[in-house]
mmCIF file of C-alpha atoms in Angstrom:
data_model
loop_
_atom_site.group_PDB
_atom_site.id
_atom_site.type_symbol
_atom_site.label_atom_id
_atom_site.label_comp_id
_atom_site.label_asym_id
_atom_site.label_seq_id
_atom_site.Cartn_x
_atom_site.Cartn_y
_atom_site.Cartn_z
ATOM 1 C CA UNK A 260 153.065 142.489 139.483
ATOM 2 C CA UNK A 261 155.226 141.884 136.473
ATOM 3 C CA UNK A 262 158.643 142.698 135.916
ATOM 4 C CA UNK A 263 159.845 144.950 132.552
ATOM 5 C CA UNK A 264 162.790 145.245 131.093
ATOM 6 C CA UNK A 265 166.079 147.379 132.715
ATOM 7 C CA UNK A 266 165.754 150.887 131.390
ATOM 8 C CA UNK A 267 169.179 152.228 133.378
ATOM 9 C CA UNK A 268 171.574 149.383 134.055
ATOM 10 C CA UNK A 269 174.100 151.575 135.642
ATOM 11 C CA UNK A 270 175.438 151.215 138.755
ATOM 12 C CA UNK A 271 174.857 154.110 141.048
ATOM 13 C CA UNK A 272 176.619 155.292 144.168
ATOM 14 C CA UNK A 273 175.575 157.820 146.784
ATOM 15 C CA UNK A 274 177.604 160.177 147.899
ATOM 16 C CA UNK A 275 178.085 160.039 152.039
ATOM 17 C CA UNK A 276 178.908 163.447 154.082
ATOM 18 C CA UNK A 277 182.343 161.213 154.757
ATOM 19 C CA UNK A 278 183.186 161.160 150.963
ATOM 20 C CA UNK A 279 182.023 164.752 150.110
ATOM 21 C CA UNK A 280 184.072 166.589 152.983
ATOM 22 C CA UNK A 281 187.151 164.341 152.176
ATOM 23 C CA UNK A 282 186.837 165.657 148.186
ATOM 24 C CA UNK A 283 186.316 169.540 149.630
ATOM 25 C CA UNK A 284 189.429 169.561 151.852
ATOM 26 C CA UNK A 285 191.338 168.148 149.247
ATOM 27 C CA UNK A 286 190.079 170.702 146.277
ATOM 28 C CA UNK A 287 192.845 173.178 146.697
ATOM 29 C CA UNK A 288 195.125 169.935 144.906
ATOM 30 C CA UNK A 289 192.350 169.323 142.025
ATOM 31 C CA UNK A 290 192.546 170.764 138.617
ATOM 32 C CA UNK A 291 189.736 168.953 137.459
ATOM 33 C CA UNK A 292 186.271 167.299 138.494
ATOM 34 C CA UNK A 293 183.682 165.503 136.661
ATOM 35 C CA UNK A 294 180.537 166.916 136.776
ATOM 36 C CA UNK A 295 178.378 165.009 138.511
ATOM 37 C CA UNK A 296 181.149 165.169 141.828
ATOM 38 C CA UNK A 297 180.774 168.957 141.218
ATOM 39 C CA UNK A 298 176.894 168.571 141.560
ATOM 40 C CA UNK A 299 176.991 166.567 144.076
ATOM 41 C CA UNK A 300 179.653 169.268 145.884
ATOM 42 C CA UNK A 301 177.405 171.992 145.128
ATOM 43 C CA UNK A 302 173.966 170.893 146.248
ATOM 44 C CA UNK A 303 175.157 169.589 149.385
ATOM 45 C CA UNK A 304 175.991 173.041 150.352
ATOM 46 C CA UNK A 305 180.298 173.256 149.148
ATOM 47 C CA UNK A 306 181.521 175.465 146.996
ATOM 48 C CA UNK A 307 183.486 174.456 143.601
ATOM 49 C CA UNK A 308 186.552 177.113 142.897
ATOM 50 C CA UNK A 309 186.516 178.095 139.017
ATOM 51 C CA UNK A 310 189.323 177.517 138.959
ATOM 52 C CA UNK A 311 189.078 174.033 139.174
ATOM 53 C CA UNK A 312 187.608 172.740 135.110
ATOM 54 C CA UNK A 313 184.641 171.042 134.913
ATOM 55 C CA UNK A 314 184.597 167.406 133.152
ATOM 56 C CA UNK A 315 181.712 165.615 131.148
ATOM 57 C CA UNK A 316 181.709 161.992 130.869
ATOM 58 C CA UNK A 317 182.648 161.935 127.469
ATOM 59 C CA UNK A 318 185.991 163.942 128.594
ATOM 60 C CA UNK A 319 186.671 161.002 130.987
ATOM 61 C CA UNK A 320 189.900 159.464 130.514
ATOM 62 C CA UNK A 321 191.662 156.518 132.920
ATOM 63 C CA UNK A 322 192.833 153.341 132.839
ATOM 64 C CA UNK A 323 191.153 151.198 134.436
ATOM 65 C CA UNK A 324 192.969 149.573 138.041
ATOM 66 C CA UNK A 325 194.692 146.670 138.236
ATOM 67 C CA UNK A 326 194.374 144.240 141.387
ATOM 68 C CA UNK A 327 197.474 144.645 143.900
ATOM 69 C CA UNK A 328 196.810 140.938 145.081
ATOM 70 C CA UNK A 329 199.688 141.550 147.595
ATOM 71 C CA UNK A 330 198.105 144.164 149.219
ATOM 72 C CA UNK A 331 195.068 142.793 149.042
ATOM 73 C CA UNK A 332 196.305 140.040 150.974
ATOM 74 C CA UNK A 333 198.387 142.311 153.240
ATOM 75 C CA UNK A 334 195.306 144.266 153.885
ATOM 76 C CA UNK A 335 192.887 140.932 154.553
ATOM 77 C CA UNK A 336 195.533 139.198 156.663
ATOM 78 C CA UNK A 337 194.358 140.707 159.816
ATOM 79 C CA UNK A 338 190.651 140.375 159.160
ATOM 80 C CA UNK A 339 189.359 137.431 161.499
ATOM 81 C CA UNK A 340 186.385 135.201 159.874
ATOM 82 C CA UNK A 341 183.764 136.021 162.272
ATOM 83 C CA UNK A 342 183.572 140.532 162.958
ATOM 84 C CA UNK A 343 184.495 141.097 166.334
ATOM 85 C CA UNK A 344 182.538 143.721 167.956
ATOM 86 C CA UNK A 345 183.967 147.315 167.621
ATOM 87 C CA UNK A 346 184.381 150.289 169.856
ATOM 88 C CA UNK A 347 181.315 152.240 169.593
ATOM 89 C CA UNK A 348 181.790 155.834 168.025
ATOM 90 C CA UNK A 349 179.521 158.645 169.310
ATOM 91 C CA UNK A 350 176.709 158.138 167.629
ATOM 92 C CA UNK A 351 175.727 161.897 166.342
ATOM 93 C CA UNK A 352 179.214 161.727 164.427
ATOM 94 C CA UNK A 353 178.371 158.189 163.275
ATOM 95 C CA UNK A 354 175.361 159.019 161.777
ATOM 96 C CA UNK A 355 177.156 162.142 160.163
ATOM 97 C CA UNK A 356 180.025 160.057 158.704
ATOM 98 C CA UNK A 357 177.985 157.352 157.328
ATOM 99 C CA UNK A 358 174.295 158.809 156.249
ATOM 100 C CA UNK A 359 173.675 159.171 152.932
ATOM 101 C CA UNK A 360 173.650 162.519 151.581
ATOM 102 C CA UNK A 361 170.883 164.432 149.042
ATOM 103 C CA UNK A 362 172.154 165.190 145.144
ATOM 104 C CA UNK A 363 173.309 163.482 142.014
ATOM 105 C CA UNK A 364 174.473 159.810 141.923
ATOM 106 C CA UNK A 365 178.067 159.296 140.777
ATOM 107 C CA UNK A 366 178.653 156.325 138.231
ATOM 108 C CA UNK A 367 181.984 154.188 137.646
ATOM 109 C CA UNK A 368 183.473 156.614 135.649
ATOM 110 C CA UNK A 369 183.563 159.069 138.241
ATOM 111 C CA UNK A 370 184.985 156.258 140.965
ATOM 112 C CA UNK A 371 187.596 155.419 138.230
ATOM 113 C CA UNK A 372 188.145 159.326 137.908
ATOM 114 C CA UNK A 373 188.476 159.165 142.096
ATOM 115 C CA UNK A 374 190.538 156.453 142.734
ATOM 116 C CA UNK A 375 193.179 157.361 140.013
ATOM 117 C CA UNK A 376 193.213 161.010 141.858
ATOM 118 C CA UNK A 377 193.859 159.203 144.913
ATOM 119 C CA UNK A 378 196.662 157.442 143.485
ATOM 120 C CA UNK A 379 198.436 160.670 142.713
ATOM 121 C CA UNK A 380 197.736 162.169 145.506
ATOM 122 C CA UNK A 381 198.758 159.469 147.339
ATOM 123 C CA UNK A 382 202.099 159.782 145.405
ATOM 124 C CA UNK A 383 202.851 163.653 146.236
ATOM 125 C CA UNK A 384 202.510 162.425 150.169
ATOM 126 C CA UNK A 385 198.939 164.849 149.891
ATOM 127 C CA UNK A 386 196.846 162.035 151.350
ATOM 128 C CA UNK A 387 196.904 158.426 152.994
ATOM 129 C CA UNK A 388 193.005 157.320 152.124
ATOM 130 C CA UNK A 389 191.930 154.467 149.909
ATOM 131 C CA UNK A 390 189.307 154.302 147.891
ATOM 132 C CA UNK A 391 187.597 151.963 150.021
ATOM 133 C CA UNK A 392 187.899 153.565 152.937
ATOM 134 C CA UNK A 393 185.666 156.843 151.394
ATOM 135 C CA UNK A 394 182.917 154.353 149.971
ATOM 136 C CA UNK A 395 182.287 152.233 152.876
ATOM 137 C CA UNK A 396 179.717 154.411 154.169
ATOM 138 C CA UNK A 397 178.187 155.286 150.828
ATOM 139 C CA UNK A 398 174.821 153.249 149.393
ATOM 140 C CA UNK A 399 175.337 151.491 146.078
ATOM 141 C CA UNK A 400 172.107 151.495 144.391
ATOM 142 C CA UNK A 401 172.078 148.482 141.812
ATOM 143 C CA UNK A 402 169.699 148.195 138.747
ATOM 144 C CA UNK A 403 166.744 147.053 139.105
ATOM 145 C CA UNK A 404 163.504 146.066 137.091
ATOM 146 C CA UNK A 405 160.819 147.718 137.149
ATOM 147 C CA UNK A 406 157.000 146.389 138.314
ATOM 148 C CA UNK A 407 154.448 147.177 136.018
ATOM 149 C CA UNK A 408 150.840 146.875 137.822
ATOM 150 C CA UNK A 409 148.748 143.731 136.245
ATOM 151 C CA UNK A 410 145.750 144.996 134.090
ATOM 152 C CA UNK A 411 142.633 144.866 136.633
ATOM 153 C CA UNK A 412 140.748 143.160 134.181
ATOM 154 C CA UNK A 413 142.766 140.453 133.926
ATOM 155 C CA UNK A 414 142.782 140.144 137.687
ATOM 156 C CA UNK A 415 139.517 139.508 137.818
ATOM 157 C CA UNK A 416 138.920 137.298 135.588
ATOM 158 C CA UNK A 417 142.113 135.294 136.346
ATOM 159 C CA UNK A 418 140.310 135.970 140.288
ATOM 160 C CA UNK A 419 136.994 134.549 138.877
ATOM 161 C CA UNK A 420 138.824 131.557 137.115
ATOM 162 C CA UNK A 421 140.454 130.516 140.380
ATOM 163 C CA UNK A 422 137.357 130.817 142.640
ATOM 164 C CA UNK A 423 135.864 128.439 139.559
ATOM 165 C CA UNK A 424 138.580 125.928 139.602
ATOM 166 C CA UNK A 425 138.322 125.526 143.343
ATOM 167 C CA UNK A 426 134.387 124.802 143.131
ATOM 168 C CA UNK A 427 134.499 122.176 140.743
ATOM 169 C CA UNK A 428 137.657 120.414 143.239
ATOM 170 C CA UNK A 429 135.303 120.932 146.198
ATOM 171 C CA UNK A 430 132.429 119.508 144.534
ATOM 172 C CA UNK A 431 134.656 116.460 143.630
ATOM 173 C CA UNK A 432 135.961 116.245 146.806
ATOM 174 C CA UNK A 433 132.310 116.120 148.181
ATOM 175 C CA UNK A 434 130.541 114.408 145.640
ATOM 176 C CA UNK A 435 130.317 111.311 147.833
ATOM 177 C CA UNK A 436 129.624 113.164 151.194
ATOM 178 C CA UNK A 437 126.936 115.259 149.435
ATOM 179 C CA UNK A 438 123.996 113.506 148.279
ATOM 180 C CA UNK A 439 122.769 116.236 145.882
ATOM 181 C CA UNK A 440 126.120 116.172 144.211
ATOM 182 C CA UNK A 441 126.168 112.410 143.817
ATOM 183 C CA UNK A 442 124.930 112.865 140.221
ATOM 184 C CA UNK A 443 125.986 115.501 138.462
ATOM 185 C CA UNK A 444 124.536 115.781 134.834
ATOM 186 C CA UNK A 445 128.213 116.404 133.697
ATOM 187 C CA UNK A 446 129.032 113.060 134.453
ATOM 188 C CA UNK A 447 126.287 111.303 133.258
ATOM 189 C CA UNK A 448 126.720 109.518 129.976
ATOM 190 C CA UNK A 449 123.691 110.566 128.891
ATOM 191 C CA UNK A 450 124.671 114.007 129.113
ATOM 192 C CA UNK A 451 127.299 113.061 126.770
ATOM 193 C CA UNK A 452 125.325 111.621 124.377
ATOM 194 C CA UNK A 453 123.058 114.283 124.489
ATOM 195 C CA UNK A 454 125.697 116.754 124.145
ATOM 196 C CA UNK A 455 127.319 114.639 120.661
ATOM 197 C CA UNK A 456 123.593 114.121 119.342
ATOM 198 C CA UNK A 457 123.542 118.525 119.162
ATOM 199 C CA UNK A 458 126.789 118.783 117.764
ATOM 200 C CA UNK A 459 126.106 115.859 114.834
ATOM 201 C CA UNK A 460 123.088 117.668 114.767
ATOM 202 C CA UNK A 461 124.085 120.620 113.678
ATOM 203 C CA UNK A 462 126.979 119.284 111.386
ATOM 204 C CA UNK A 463 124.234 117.383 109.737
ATOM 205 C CA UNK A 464 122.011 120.420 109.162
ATOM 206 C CA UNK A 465 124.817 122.241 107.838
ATOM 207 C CA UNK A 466 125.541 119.663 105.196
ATOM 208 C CA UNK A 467 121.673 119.187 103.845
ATOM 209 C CA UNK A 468 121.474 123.142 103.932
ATOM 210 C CA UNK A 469 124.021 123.675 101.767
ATOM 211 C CA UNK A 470 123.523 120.570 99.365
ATOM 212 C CA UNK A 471 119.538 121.867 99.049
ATOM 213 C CA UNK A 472 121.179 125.126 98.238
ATOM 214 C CA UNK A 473 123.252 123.371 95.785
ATOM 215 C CA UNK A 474 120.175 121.503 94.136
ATOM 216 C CA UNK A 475 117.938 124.330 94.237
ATOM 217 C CA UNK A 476 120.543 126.529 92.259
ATOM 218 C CA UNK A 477 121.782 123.326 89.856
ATOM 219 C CA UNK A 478 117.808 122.024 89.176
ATOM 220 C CA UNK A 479 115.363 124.899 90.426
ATOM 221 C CA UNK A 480 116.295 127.306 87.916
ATOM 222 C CA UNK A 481 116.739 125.317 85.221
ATOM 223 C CA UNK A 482 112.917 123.811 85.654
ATOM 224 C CA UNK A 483 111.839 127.491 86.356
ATOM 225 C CA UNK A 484 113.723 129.332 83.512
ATOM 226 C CA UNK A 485 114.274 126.628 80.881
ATOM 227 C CA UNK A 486 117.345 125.266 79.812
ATOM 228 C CA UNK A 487 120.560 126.539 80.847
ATOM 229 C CA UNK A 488 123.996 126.010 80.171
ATOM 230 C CA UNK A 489 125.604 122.934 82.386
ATOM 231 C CA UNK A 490 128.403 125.463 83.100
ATOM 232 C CA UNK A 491 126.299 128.188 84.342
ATOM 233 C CA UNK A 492 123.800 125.666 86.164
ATOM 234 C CA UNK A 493 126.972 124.818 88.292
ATOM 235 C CA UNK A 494 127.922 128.190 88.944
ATOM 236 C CA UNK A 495 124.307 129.050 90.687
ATOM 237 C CA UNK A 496 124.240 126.060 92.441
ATOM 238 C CA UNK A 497 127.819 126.677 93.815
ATOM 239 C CA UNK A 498 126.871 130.710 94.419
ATOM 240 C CA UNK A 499 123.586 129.237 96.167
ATOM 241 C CA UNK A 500 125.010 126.589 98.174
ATOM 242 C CA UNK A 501 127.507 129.462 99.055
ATOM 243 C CA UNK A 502 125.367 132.139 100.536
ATOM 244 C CA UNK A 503 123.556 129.355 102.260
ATOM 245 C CA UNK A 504 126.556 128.540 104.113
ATOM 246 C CA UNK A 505 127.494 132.003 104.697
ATOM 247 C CA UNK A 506 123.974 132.392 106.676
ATOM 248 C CA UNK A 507 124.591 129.434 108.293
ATOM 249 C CA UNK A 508 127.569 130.011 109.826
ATOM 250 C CA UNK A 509 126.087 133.196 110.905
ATOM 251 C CA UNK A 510 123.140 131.597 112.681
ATOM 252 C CA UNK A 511 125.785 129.111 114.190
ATOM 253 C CA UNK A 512 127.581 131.321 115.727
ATOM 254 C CA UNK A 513 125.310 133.315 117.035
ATOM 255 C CA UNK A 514 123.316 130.232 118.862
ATOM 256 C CA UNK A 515 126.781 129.143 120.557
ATOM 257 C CA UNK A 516 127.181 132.575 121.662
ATOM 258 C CA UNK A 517 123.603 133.066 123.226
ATOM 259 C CA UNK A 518 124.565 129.665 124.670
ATOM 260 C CA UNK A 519 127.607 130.659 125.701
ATOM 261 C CA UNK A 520 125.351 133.586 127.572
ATOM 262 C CA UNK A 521 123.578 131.663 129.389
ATOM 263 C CA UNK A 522 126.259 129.015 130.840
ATOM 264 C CA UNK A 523 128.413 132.488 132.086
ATOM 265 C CA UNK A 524 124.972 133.837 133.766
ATOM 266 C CA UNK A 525 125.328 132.474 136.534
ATOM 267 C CA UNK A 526 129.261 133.436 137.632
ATOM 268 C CA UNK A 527 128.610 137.039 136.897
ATOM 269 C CA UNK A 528 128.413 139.074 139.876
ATOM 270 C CA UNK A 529 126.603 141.934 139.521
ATOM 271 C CA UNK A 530 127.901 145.291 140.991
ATOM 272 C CA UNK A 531 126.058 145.714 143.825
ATOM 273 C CA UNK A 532 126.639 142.118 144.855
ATOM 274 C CA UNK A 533 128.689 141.319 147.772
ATOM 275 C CA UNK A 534 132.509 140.194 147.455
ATOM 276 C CA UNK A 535 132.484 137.029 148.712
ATOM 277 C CA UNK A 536 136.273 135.165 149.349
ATOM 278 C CA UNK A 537 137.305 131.924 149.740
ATOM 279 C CA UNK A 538 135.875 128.726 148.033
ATOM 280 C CA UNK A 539 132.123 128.784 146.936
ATOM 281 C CA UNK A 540 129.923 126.004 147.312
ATOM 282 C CA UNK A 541 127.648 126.156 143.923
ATOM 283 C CA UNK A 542 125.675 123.073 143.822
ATOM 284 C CA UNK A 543 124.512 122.311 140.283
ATOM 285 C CA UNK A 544 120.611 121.847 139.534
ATOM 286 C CA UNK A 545 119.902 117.989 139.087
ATOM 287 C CA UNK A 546 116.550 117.112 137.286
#
């Protein structure tokens, strides 16, 4: 699986039953709501009053909260190191209070847009609840990446290169221990040499190919026309020698792909072949 980039790196918050019936006894006080606490009011079954103005995020306006380190400390002075084991609540209204509820995610504007409400009302004696206290039970969703699904052809041929790699460390592994692997052409010199002779070989064919070309267009036509221009004599030995090398390079590369062919044969698996896992003991023919 591969990761892609973060399309939505917002941080999202669900709503719990807790946090929604806290926001619906308190709406008789609220002039104003942004919209995705009103959607999140209304598909969990509570009504909005119209009276009550509806805010987009644009129309969002706070300042964000400053740290109260003293009451943070006041507040964390109390808390032991280690949680000590709590009083357990009934646990149909624990599951009520704390569950997760269905609808619209609500975003740090709207939790700015909360927690300066409950500063005011907090103010007018309305309410004693923190903004922590209605979040506790809520599920912060975090961004994550997404997994994009590897391309299967890849797979399989990153698959078949594996089950490849492990063969040839098995056969080395065994080469001593298996006395049909105890000479491998590979790792024969004269493989080697066999192997440069082909290559110089061809190099070497190459070369006279194009220089015959070369001749044939430079001295051929002269001796078979008559005399000819040295300029001219030069240009249809270099156009000769050129579509020589042309064909060349054509035949070339379509003998080291037919090789190519035939040294892949044998690691294709056909499709009614069985799968076959785990590491694969191909011996290699010795002459």
């Amino acid at each position: 699986m591969l990761k892609s980039t973060i399309v939505d790196t917002r941080v999202r918050l669900r709503p719990s039953k807790k946090l929604l019936e806290s926001l619906n006894a308190q709406k008789e006080h609220l002039k104003e709501l942004p919209a995705n606490v009103a959607t999140a009011l209304e598909k969990n079954g509570y009504s909005v009053p119209k009276s009550i103005r509806i805010l987009k995020d644009s129309e969002l306006v706070f300042k964000r909260p400053q740290i109260d380190t003293k009451l943070l400390d006041k507040l964390t002075a109390d808390v032991p190191d280690v949680p000590q084991e709590t009083a357990e609540a009934p646990e149909k209204e624990q599951e009520q209070q704390q569950r997760p509820v269905d609808g619209h995610f609500l975003y740090l504007n709207d939790l700015h847009w909360l927690n300066s409400t409950l500063t005011e009302l907090r103010k007018n004696n309305v309410i004693n609840v923190f903004l922590y206290e209605l979040i506790e039970s809520c599920e912060l969703i975090l961004p994550e990446n997404e997994f994009k699904p590897r391309n299967p052809e890849l797979e399989a041929r990153c698959q078949r290169l594996r089950e490849e790699q492990q063969n040839r460390e098995y056969q080395k592994m065994t080469k001593n221990v298996d006395a049909t692997l105890k000479h491998v052409p590979e790792d024969t010199v004269a493989y080697q040499l066999k192997s440069i002779n082909k290559q110089i070989i061809a190099v070497a064919q190459f070369i006279f190919s194009v220089a015959a070309g070369f001749t044939f267009g430079f001295f051929g036509v002269n001796l078979m026309v008559g005399p000819l221009p040295f300029g001219f004599r030069i240009l249809l030995g270099v156009i000769v020698a050129l579509v020589i090398a042309l064909a060349e390079m054509y035949f070339l590369a379509k003998k080291l792909h037919e090789y190519d062919e035939v040294l892949d044969a044998p690691k294709r698996k056909t499709p009614n072949s069985p799968k076959v896992s785990g590491v694969q003991n191909i011996k290699p023919h010795v002459d």
